[in-house]
């Protein structure tokens, strides 16, 4: 699995510790998650909601996910999404990625109905931003469909799978 992406070192800026980076590099997810969680909290207390604090929170959420500790990672996934929304805006890729990570976190906890509105919001945002014939819009529709299928809501899921297929066909020029 890929190591969570953290900001490139900037002289004088808050950075993930060497211990956190080493744990990530070595695949020690639980160790990395706890270290990044501590560093994220300290960053926010000292600097407020900044880009590097977002990255530390997002890194903690992803590392907790890799360690299969989704309940522990949820607050950091929420924090990363809230910070990203505030400082980057709703249309920014980091905001979408953090919302996707939160939705996946909730699904991994078995909280499918809690994740559903997040997937629907991601679809609506993709459709608004990119239009109804873009691959990212189709992927977002498939995510809604997958979530509904996991909930056992197969009629709704089929409708969303068909929607995703229609978007994909439209995007590649099929009639």
Short mmCIF file of N, CA and C in Angstrom, two decimals:
data_model
loop_
_atom_site.label_atom_id
_atom_site.label_comp_id
_atom_site.label_asym_id
_atom_site.label_seq_id
_atom_site.Cartn_x
_atom_site.Cartn_y
_atom_site.Cartn_z
N UNK A 1 0.85 -1.18 0.00
CA UNK A 1 0.00 0.00 0.00
C UNK A 1 0.89 1.24 0.00
N UNK A 2 0.34 2.29 -0.57
CA UNK A 2 1.09 3.54 -0.69
C UNK A 2 1.13 4.27 0.64
N UNK A 3 2.25 4.92 0.88
CA UNK A 3 2.42 5.73 2.08
C UNK A 3 1.57 6.98 1.95
N UNK A 4 0.86 7.39 3.01
CA UNK A 4 0.10 8.65 2.93
C UNK A 4 1.02 9.80 2.55
N UNK A 5 0.51 10.67 1.71
CA UNK A 5 1.29 11.81 1.23
C UNK A 5 1.27 12.90 2.29
N UNK A 6 2.43 13.36 2.66
CA UNK A 6 2.56 14.47 3.60
C UNK A 6 3.31 15.59 2.90
N UNK A 7 3.12 16.79 3.36
CA UNK A 7 3.73 17.97 2.74
C UNK A 7 5.24 17.82 2.64
N UNK A 8 5.77 18.37 1.59
CA UNK A 8 7.22 18.42 1.46
C UNK A 8 7.77 19.38 2.51
N UNK A 9 8.93 19.08 3.06
CA UNK A 9 9.50 19.96 4.08
C UNK A 9 9.63 21.40 3.60
N UNK A 10 9.18 22.31 4.44
CA UNK A 10 9.30 23.74 4.18
C UNK A 10 10.08 24.32 5.35
N UNK A 11 11.21 24.98 5.09
CA UNK A 11 12.01 25.50 6.20
C UNK A 11 11.17 26.38 7.13
N UNK A 12 11.26 26.10 8.43
CA UNK A 12 10.56 26.89 9.44
C UNK A 12 9.13 26.49 9.67
N UNK A 13 8.58 25.58 8.85
CA UNK A 13 7.18 25.17 9.00
C UNK A 13 7.10 23.91 9.87
N UNK A 14 5.91 23.67 10.39
CA UNK A 14 5.66 22.46 11.16
C UNK A 14 5.73 21.27 10.21
N UNK A 15 6.42 20.22 10.59
CA UNK A 15 6.58 19.05 9.74
C UNK A 15 6.29 17.79 10.54
N UNK A 16 5.87 16.73 9.86
CA UNK A 16 5.76 15.45 10.55
C UNK A 16 7.14 15.08 11.10
N UNK A 17 7.14 14.50 12.27
CA UNK A 17 8.41 14.15 12.90
C UNK A 17 9.13 13.06 12.11
N UNK A 18 10.42 12.94 12.38
CA UNK A 18 11.18 11.85 11.77
C UNK A 18 10.61 10.51 12.18
N UNK A 19 10.14 10.41 13.44
CA UNK A 19 9.56 9.16 13.92
C UNK A 19 8.31 8.79 13.12
N UNK A 20 7.47 9.79 12.83
CA UNK A 20 6.25 9.52 12.05
C UNK A 20 6.62 9.11 10.62
N UNK A 21 7.56 9.83 10.03
CA UNK A 21 7.97 9.49 8.66
C UNK A 21 8.60 8.10 8.59
N UNK A 22 9.41 7.75 9.57
CA UNK A 22 10.04 6.43 9.59
C UNK A 22 8.98 5.33 9.74
N UNK A 23 8.02 5.55 10.62
CA UNK A 23 6.96 4.55 10.82
C UNK A 23 6.14 4.37 9.55
N UNK A 24 5.83 5.47 8.86
CA UNK A 24 5.10 5.39 7.59
C UNK A 24 5.92 4.64 6.55
N UNK A 25 7.18 5.00 6.45
CA UNK A 25 8.07 4.36 5.47
C UNK A 25 8.16 2.86 5.72
N UNK A 26 8.18 2.47 6.99
CA UNK A 26 8.35 1.06 7.36
C UNK A 26 7.03 0.30 7.43
N UNK A 27 5.92 0.98 7.15
CA UNK A 27 4.63 0.31 7.19
C UNK A 27 4.13 0.01 8.60
N UNK A 28 4.63 0.71 9.57
CA UNK A 28 4.18 0.55 10.96
C UNK A 28 3.01 1.51 11.18
N UNK A 29 1.85 1.12 10.66
CA UNK A 29 0.71 2.02 10.57
C UNK A 29 0.20 2.47 11.93
N UNK A 30 0.09 1.56 12.89
CA UNK A 30 -0.44 1.94 14.20
C UNK A 30 0.49 2.94 14.88
N UNK A 31 1.78 2.71 14.79
CA UNK A 31 2.76 3.62 15.38
C UNK A 31 2.68 4.98 14.70
N UNK A 32 2.64 4.96 13.37
CA UNK A 32 2.55 6.21 12.61
C UNK A 32 1.27 6.96 12.95
N UNK A 33 0.16 6.24 13.03
CA UNK A 33 -1.13 6.87 13.31
C UNK A 33 -1.11 7.59 14.65
N UNK A 34 -0.60 6.92 15.66
CA UNK A 34 -0.56 7.54 17.00
C UNK A 34 0.36 8.75 17.01
N UNK A 35 1.48 8.66 16.34
CA UNK A 35 2.43 9.77 16.28
C UNK A 35 1.81 10.96 15.54
N UNK A 36 1.20 10.68 14.38
CA UNK A 36 0.59 11.75 13.60
C UNK A 36 -0.61 12.36 14.32
N UNK A 37 -1.36 11.55 15.06
CA UNK A 37 -2.49 12.06 15.84
C UNK A 37 -2.00 13.05 16.89
N UNK A 38 -0.93 12.69 17.58
CA UNK A 38 -0.35 13.59 18.58
C UNK A 38 0.14 14.87 17.94
N UNK A 39 0.84 14.74 16.82
CA UNK A 39 1.40 15.90 16.13
C UNK A 39 0.29 16.78 15.55
N UNK A 40 -0.78 16.17 15.05
CA UNK A 40 -1.90 16.94 14.51
C UNK A 40 -2.54 17.80 15.60
N UNK A 41 -2.79 17.19 16.75
CA UNK A 41 -3.39 17.94 17.86
C UNK A 41 -2.50 19.09 18.30
N UNK A 42 -1.21 18.84 18.41
CA UNK A 42 -0.27 19.89 18.81
C UNK A 42 -0.21 21.00 17.77
N UNK A 43 -0.25 20.62 16.51
CA UNK A 43 -0.20 21.60 15.42
C UNK A 43 -1.41 22.52 15.48
N UNK A 44 -2.59 21.95 15.64
CA UNK A 44 -3.81 22.75 15.66
C UNK A 44 -3.84 23.66 16.89
N UNK A 45 -3.40 23.13 18.03
CA UNK A 45 -3.36 23.97 19.23
C UNK A 45 -2.41 25.15 19.05
N UNK A 46 -1.29 24.92 18.40
CA UNK A 46 -0.28 25.97 18.26
C UNK A 46 -0.53 26.89 17.07
N UNK A 47 -0.96 26.33 15.94
CA UNK A 47 -1.04 27.11 14.69
C UNK A 47 -2.46 27.32 14.16
N UNK A 48 -3.43 26.66 14.75
CA UNK A 48 -4.79 26.75 14.22
C UNK A 48 -4.96 25.82 13.03
N UNK A 49 -5.97 26.09 12.26
CA UNK A 49 -6.29 25.23 11.12
C UNK A 49 -5.48 25.67 9.90
N UNK A 50 -4.36 25.02 9.69
CA UNK A 50 -3.45 25.35 8.59
C UNK A 50 -3.31 24.15 7.67
N UNK A 51 -2.69 24.38 6.52
CA UNK A 51 -2.50 23.30 5.55
C UNK A 51 -1.70 22.15 6.13
N UNK A 52 -0.64 22.44 6.85
CA UNK A 52 0.17 21.34 7.40
C UNK A 52 -0.60 20.60 8.49
N UNK A 53 -1.43 21.30 9.26
CA UNK A 53 -2.25 20.61 10.26
C UNK A 53 -3.27 19.72 9.57
N UNK A 54 -3.81 20.19 8.44
CA UNK A 54 -4.70 19.34 7.63
C UNK A 54 -3.96 18.07 7.23
N UNK A 55 -2.74 18.23 6.72
CA UNK A 55 -2.00 17.06 6.24
C UNK A 55 -1.65 16.10 7.37
N UNK A 56 -1.34 16.63 8.54
CA UNK A 56 -1.08 15.75 9.68
C UNK A 56 -2.34 14.98 10.07
N UNK A 57 -3.49 15.68 10.12
CA UNK A 57 -4.76 15.01 10.46
C UNK A 57 -5.13 13.98 9.40
N UNK A 58 -4.98 14.35 8.13
CA UNK A 58 -5.29 13.40 7.05
C UNK A 58 -4.34 12.21 7.10
N UNK A 59 -3.06 12.47 7.37
CA UNK A 59 -2.09 11.38 7.51
C UNK A 59 -2.44 10.45 8.66
N UNK A 60 -2.87 11.02 9.78
CA UNK A 60 -3.29 10.20 10.93
C UNK A 60 -4.50 9.35 10.55
N UNK A 61 -5.48 9.96 9.88
CA UNK A 61 -6.69 9.22 9.49
C UNK A 61 -6.33 8.06 8.56
N UNK A 62 -5.48 8.32 7.57
CA UNK A 62 -5.10 7.27 6.63
C UNK A 62 -4.27 6.18 7.30
N UNK A 63 -3.37 6.57 8.20
CA UNK A 63 -2.56 5.57 8.90
C UNK A 63 -3.43 4.71 9.83
N UNK A 64 -4.39 5.33 10.53
CA UNK A 64 -5.32 4.54 11.35
C UNK A 64 -6.10 3.57 10.45
N UNK A 65 -6.48 4.02 9.26
CA UNK A 65 -7.18 3.14 8.33
C UNK A 65 -6.33 1.96 7.92
N UNK A 66 -5.07 2.22 7.59
CA UNK A 66 -4.15 1.13 7.21
C UNK A 66 -3.95 0.16 8.37
N UNK A 67 -4.01 0.68 9.60
CA UNK A 67 -3.86 -0.17 10.79
C UNK A 67 -5.18 -0.85 11.16
N UNK A 68 -6.23 -0.61 10.35
CA UNK A 68 -7.56 -1.17 10.59
C UNK A 68 -8.15 -0.69 11.91
N UNK A 69 -7.80 0.53 12.30
CA UNK A 69 -8.31 1.16 13.52
C UNK A 69 -9.21 2.33 13.11
N UNK A 70 -10.32 1.99 12.46
CA UNK A 70 -11.19 3.00 11.84
C UNK A 70 -11.88 3.90 12.85
N UNK A 71 -12.29 3.34 13.98
CA UNK A 71 -12.96 4.17 14.99
C UNK A 71 -11.99 5.24 15.48
N UNK A 72 -10.75 4.85 15.75
CA UNK A 72 -9.75 5.82 16.20
C UNK A 72 -9.43 6.85 15.11
N UNK A 73 -9.51 6.45 13.86
CA UNK A 73 -9.18 7.35 12.76
C UNK A 73 -10.29 8.32 12.38
N UNK A 74 -11.54 7.99 12.74
CA UNK A 74 -12.66 8.84 12.32
C UNK A 74 -12.53 10.30 12.74
N UNK A 75 -12.17 10.61 13.99
CA UNK A 75 -12.07 12.04 14.36
C UNK A 75 -11.05 12.79 13.51
N UNK A 76 -9.99 12.12 13.11
CA UNK A 76 -8.96 12.77 12.30
C UNK A 76 -9.43 12.93 10.86
N UNK A 77 -10.20 11.96 10.36
CA UNK A 77 -10.79 12.10 9.02
C UNK A 77 -11.76 13.28 9.00
N UNK A 78 -12.59 13.39 10.04
CA UNK A 78 -13.53 14.52 10.12
C UNK A 78 -12.78 15.85 10.23
N UNK A 79 -11.75 15.84 11.06
CA UNK A 79 -10.96 17.07 11.27
C UNK A 79 -10.30 17.50 9.96
N UNK A 80 -9.71 16.56 9.25
CA UNK A 80 -9.06 16.87 7.97
C UNK A 80 -10.07 17.44 6.98
N UNK A 81 -11.26 16.86 6.91
CA UNK A 81 -12.29 17.34 6.00
C UNK A 81 -12.73 18.75 6.38
N UNK A 82 -12.95 18.97 7.68
CA UNK A 82 -13.40 20.30 8.12
C UNK A 82 -12.34 21.37 7.85
N UNK A 83 -11.07 21.04 8.13
CA UNK A 83 -9.99 22.00 7.87
C UNK A 83 -9.90 22.27 6.37
N UNK A 84 -9.91 21.21 5.56
CA UNK A 84 -9.80 21.37 4.10
C UNK A 84 -10.94 22.23 3.57
N UNK A 85 -12.15 21.98 4.04
CA UNK A 85 -13.29 22.77 3.59
C UNK A 85 -13.10 24.24 3.93
N UNK A 86 -12.61 24.49 5.13
CA UNK A 86 -12.45 25.86 5.59
C UNK A 86 -11.33 26.60 4.86
N UNK A 87 -10.18 25.97 4.71
CA UNK A 87 -9.05 26.72 4.17
C UNK A 87 -8.85 26.56 2.66
N UNK A 88 -9.32 25.45 2.08
CA UNK A 88 -9.13 25.23 0.64
C UNK A 88 -10.41 25.44 -0.15
N UNK A 89 -11.57 25.30 0.50
CA UNK A 89 -12.86 25.42 -0.19
C UNK A 89 -13.41 24.07 -0.60
N UNK A 90 -14.71 24.06 -0.84
CA UNK A 90 -15.40 22.81 -1.15
C UNK A 90 -14.96 22.20 -2.47
N UNK A 91 -14.56 23.00 -3.43
CA UNK A 91 -14.22 22.48 -4.76
C UNK A 91 -12.79 21.94 -4.85
N UNK A 92 -11.98 22.18 -3.82
CA UNK A 92 -10.58 21.78 -3.86
C UNK A 92 -10.44 20.26 -3.78
N UNK A 93 -9.47 19.73 -4.50
CA UNK A 93 -9.22 18.29 -4.52
C UNK A 93 -8.93 17.74 -3.13
N UNK A 94 -8.22 18.48 -2.29
CA UNK A 94 -7.93 17.99 -0.93
C UNK A 94 -9.20 17.84 -0.12
N UNK A 95 -10.16 18.72 -0.33
CA UNK A 95 -11.44 18.62 0.37
C UNK A 95 -12.19 17.39 -0.10
N UNK A 96 -12.22 17.15 -1.40
CA UNK A 96 -12.89 15.96 -1.94
C UNK A 96 -12.21 14.69 -1.46
N UNK A 97 -10.90 14.69 -1.45
CA UNK A 97 -10.18 13.49 -1.00
C UNK A 97 -10.43 13.21 0.48
N UNK A 98 -10.47 14.26 1.29
CA UNK A 98 -10.70 14.04 2.72
C UNK A 98 -12.14 13.61 2.97
N UNK A 99 -13.10 14.10 2.19
CA UNK A 99 -14.48 13.65 2.34
C UNK A 99 -14.62 12.19 1.90
N UNK A 100 -13.92 11.83 0.83
CA UNK A 100 -13.91 10.43 0.39
C UNK A 100 -13.30 9.54 1.47
N UNK A 101 -12.20 9.98 2.07
CA UNK A 101 -11.57 9.20 3.14
C UNK A 101 -12.52 9.02 4.32
N UNK A 102 -13.27 10.06 4.66
CA UNK A 102 -14.24 9.96 5.75
C UNK A 102 -15.34 8.97 5.39
N UNK A 103 -15.85 9.03 4.17
CA UNK A 103 -16.90 8.09 3.74
C UNK A 103 -16.39 6.65 3.82
N UNK A 104 -15.19 6.41 3.35
CA UNK A 104 -14.60 5.06 3.40
C UNK A 104 -14.41 4.63 4.85
N UNK A 105 -13.95 5.54 5.69
CA UNK A 105 -13.77 5.23 7.11
C UNK A 105 -15.09 4.76 7.71
N UNK A 106 -16.17 5.49 7.45
CA UNK A 106 -17.48 5.13 8.00
C UNK A 106 -17.94 3.78 7.47
N UNK A 107 -17.71 3.52 6.19
CA UNK A 107 -18.09 2.22 5.61
C UNK A 107 -17.29 1.10 6.26
N UNK A 108 -16.01 1.32 6.49
CA UNK A 108 -15.18 0.29 7.12
C UNK A 108 -15.64 -0.02 8.54
N UNK A 109 -16.30 0.94 9.17
CA UNK A 109 -16.87 0.71 10.50
C UNK A 109 -18.23 0.04 10.42
N UNK A 110 -18.74 -0.16 9.20
CA UNK A 110 -20.06 -0.74 9.02
C UNK A 110 -21.17 0.30 9.10
N UNK A 111 -20.82 1.56 9.08
CA UNK A 111 -21.80 2.66 9.19
C UNK A 111 -22.17 3.14 7.79
N UNK A 112 -22.81 2.25 7.05
CA UNK A 112 -23.12 2.49 5.65
C UNK A 112 -24.10 3.64 5.46
N UNK A 113 -25.11 3.73 6.32
CA UNK A 113 -26.09 4.81 6.16
C UNK A 113 -25.48 6.17 6.48
N UNK A 114 -24.48 6.20 7.35
CA UNK A 114 -23.78 7.46 7.64
C UNK A 114 -22.90 7.87 6.46
N UNK A 115 -22.37 6.90 5.73
CA UNK A 115 -21.50 7.19 4.59
C UNK A 115 -22.29 7.59 3.35
N UNK A 116 -23.52 7.13 3.24
CA UNK A 116 -24.30 7.38 2.03
C UNK A 116 -24.41 8.86 1.66
N UNK A 117 -24.80 9.76 2.59
CA UNK A 117 -24.92 11.17 2.18
C UNK A 117 -23.59 11.78 1.75
N UNK A 118 -22.49 11.26 2.26
CA UNK A 118 -21.18 11.76 1.85
C UNK A 118 -20.91 11.38 0.40
N UNK A 119 -21.22 10.13 0.05
CA UNK A 119 -21.06 9.69 -1.35
C UNK A 119 -21.98 10.49 -2.27
N UNK A 120 -23.21 10.74 -1.82
CA UNK A 120 -24.14 11.52 -2.64
C UNK A 120 -23.62 12.96 -2.83
N UNK A 121 -23.05 13.52 -1.77
CA UNK A 121 -22.49 14.88 -1.85
C UNK A 121 -21.31 14.91 -2.82
N UNK A 122 -20.47 13.88 -2.79
CA UNK A 122 -19.35 13.82 -3.72
C UNK A 122 -19.83 13.70 -5.16
N UNK A 123 -20.90 12.93 -5.37
CA UNK A 123 -21.48 12.83 -6.72
C UNK A 123 -22.00 14.20 -7.18
N UNK A 124 -22.79 14.85 -6.33
CA UNK A 124 -23.37 16.15 -6.69
C UNK A 124 -22.27 17.17 -7.01
N UNK A 125 -21.21 17.15 -6.22
CA UNK A 125 -20.10 18.09 -6.45
C UNK A 125 -19.40 17.79 -7.77
N UNK A 126 -19.19 16.50 -8.07
CA UNK A 126 -18.54 16.14 -9.33
C UNK A 126 -19.40 16.53 -10.52
N UNK A 127 -20.70 16.27 -10.41
CA UNK A 127 -21.60 16.60 -11.50
C UNK A 127 -21.64 18.11 -11.73
N UNK A 128 -21.67 18.88 -10.66
CA UNK A 128 -21.69 20.34 -10.78
C UNK A 128 -20.38 20.88 -11.36
N UNK A 129 -19.27 20.34 -10.86
CA UNK A 129 -17.95 20.84 -11.24
C UNK A 129 -17.52 20.39 -12.63
N UNK A 130 -17.83 19.12 -12.97
CA UNK A 130 -17.28 18.53 -14.18
C UNK A 130 -18.32 18.22 -15.25
N UNK A 131 -19.57 18.22 -14.87
CA UNK A 131 -20.63 17.88 -15.81
C UNK A 131 -21.00 16.41 -15.74
N UNK A 132 -22.03 16.07 -16.50
CA UNK A 132 -22.60 14.74 -16.43
C UNK A 132 -21.94 13.71 -17.32
N UNK A 133 -20.83 14.04 -17.96
CA UNK A 133 -20.18 13.06 -18.84
C UNK A 133 -18.70 12.87 -18.51
N UNK A 134 -18.33 13.14 -17.29
CA UNK A 134 -16.92 13.05 -16.89
C UNK A 134 -16.69 11.75 -16.12
N UNK A 135 -15.51 11.19 -16.27
CA UNK A 135 -15.17 9.93 -15.60
C UNK A 135 -15.26 10.04 -14.08
N UNK A 136 -14.88 11.19 -13.52
CA UNK A 136 -14.96 11.35 -12.06
C UNK A 136 -16.42 11.36 -11.59
N UNK A 137 -17.30 11.90 -12.41
CA UNK A 137 -18.73 11.89 -12.08
C UNK A 137 -19.25 10.45 -12.11
N UNK A 138 -18.82 9.67 -13.09
CA UNK A 138 -19.21 8.26 -13.16
C UNK A 138 -18.68 7.49 -11.96
N UNK A 139 -17.43 7.75 -11.57
CA UNK A 139 -16.85 7.08 -10.39
C UNK A 139 -17.64 7.42 -9.14
N UNK A 140 -18.05 8.68 -9.01
CA UNK A 140 -18.83 9.08 -7.84
C UNK A 140 -20.19 8.40 -7.83
N UNK A 141 -20.81 8.25 -9.00
CA UNK A 141 -22.09 7.54 -9.09
C UNK A 141 -21.91 6.07 -8.71
N UNK A 142 -20.82 5.45 -9.13
CA UNK A 142 -20.53 4.06 -8.75
C UNK A 142 -20.33 3.93 -7.25
N UNK A 143 -19.72 4.93 -6.63
CA UNK A 143 -19.54 4.89 -5.17
C UNK A 143 -20.88 4.92 -4.45
N UNK A 144 -21.81 5.73 -4.94
CA UNK A 144 -23.16 5.75 -4.37
C UNK A 144 -23.79 4.37 -4.55
N UNK A 145 -23.67 3.82 -5.76
CA UNK A 145 -24.25 2.51 -6.06
C UNK A 145 -23.65 1.42 -5.17
N UNK A 146 -22.34 1.42 -5.03
CA UNK A 146 -21.67 0.43 -4.17
C UNK A 146 -22.18 0.52 -2.74
N UNK A 147 -22.31 1.75 -2.23
CA UNK A 147 -22.79 1.95 -0.87
C UNK A 147 -24.21 1.40 -0.72
N UNK A 148 -25.08 1.72 -1.66
CA UNK A 148 -26.47 1.24 -1.60
C UNK A 148 -26.53 -0.28 -1.68
N UNK A 149 -25.69 -0.87 -2.52
CA UNK A 149 -25.66 -2.33 -2.63
C UNK A 149 -25.21 -2.97 -1.32
N UNK A 150 -24.21 -2.38 -0.68
CA UNK A 150 -23.76 -2.90 0.62
C UNK A 150 -24.85 -2.83 1.67
N UNK A 151 -25.74 -1.84 1.53
CA UNK A 151 -26.86 -1.70 2.45
C UNK A 151 -27.99 -2.68 2.12
N UNK A 152 -27.89 -3.37 0.99
CA UNK A 152 -28.95 -4.28 0.58
C UNK A 152 -30.08 -3.57 -0.16
N UNK A 153 -29.87 -2.34 -0.55
CA UNK A 153 -30.89 -1.56 -1.26
C UNK A 153 -30.63 -1.71 -2.76
N UNK A 154 -30.90 -2.91 -3.25
CA UNK A 154 -30.48 -3.30 -4.59
C UNK A 154 -31.20 -2.55 -5.70
N UNK A 155 -32.49 -2.25 -5.55
CA UNK A 155 -33.20 -1.50 -6.60
C UNK A 155 -32.58 -0.12 -6.78
N UNK A 156 -32.29 0.54 -5.67
CA UNK A 156 -31.64 1.86 -5.74
C UNK A 156 -30.22 1.74 -6.29
N UNK A 157 -29.51 0.70 -5.87
CA UNK A 157 -28.14 0.49 -6.34
C UNK A 157 -28.12 0.28 -7.85
N UNK A 158 -29.05 -0.52 -8.36
CA UNK A 158 -29.09 -0.77 -9.80
C UNK A 158 -29.31 0.53 -10.57
N UNK A 159 -30.20 1.36 -10.05
CA UNK A 159 -30.46 2.66 -10.68
C UNK A 159 -29.17 3.49 -10.75
N UNK A 160 -28.40 3.51 -9.67
CA UNK A 160 -27.15 4.28 -9.64
C UNK A 160 -26.08 3.63 -10.52
N UNK A 161 -26.02 2.28 -10.56
CA UNK A 161 -25.07 1.62 -11.46
C UNK A 161 -25.40 1.96 -12.92
N UNK A 162 -26.69 1.98 -13.25
CA UNK A 162 -27.09 2.35 -14.61
C UNK A 162 -26.71 3.79 -14.91
N UNK A 163 -26.88 4.65 -13.94
CA UNK A 163 -26.51 6.06 -14.10
C UNK A 163 -25.01 6.17 -14.37
N UNK A 164 -24.21 5.44 -13.59
CA UNK A 164 -22.75 5.46 -13.79
C UNK A 164 -22.38 4.93 -15.18
N UNK A 165 -23.05 3.86 -15.61
CA UNK A 165 -22.79 3.31 -16.93
C UNK A 165 -23.16 4.31 -18.03
N UNK A 166 -24.29 4.98 -17.86
CA UNK A 166 -24.71 5.97 -18.86
C UNK A 166 -23.72 7.13 -18.93
N UNK A 167 -23.23 7.57 -17.79
CA UNK A 167 -22.24 8.66 -17.77
C UNK A 167 -20.96 8.20 -18.47
N UNK A 168 -20.53 6.98 -18.17
CA UNK A 168 -19.31 6.45 -18.79
C UNK A 168 -19.49 6.35 -20.30
N UNK A 169 -20.64 5.82 -20.73
CA UNK A 169 -20.90 5.68 -22.18
C UNK A 169 -20.94 7.06 -22.84
N UNK A 170 -21.57 8.02 -22.18
CA UNK A 170 -21.66 9.37 -22.73
C UNK A 170 -20.27 9.99 -22.85
N UNK A 171 -19.43 9.72 -21.85
CA UNK A 171 -18.08 10.28 -21.82
C UNK A 171 -17.19 9.74 -22.91
N UNK A 172 -17.42 8.51 -23.32
CA UNK A 172 -16.59 7.93 -24.39
C UNK A 172 -17.26 8.02 -25.76
N UNK A 173 -18.42 8.69 -25.81
CA UNK A 173 -19.05 8.96 -27.09
C UNK A 173 -19.98 7.88 -27.59
N UNK A 174 -20.32 6.90 -26.74
CA UNK A 174 -21.26 5.86 -27.19
C UNK A 174 -22.68 6.39 -27.12
N UNK A 175 -23.55 5.86 -27.95
CA UNK A 175 -24.96 6.24 -27.94
C UNK A 175 -25.80 5.14 -27.35
#
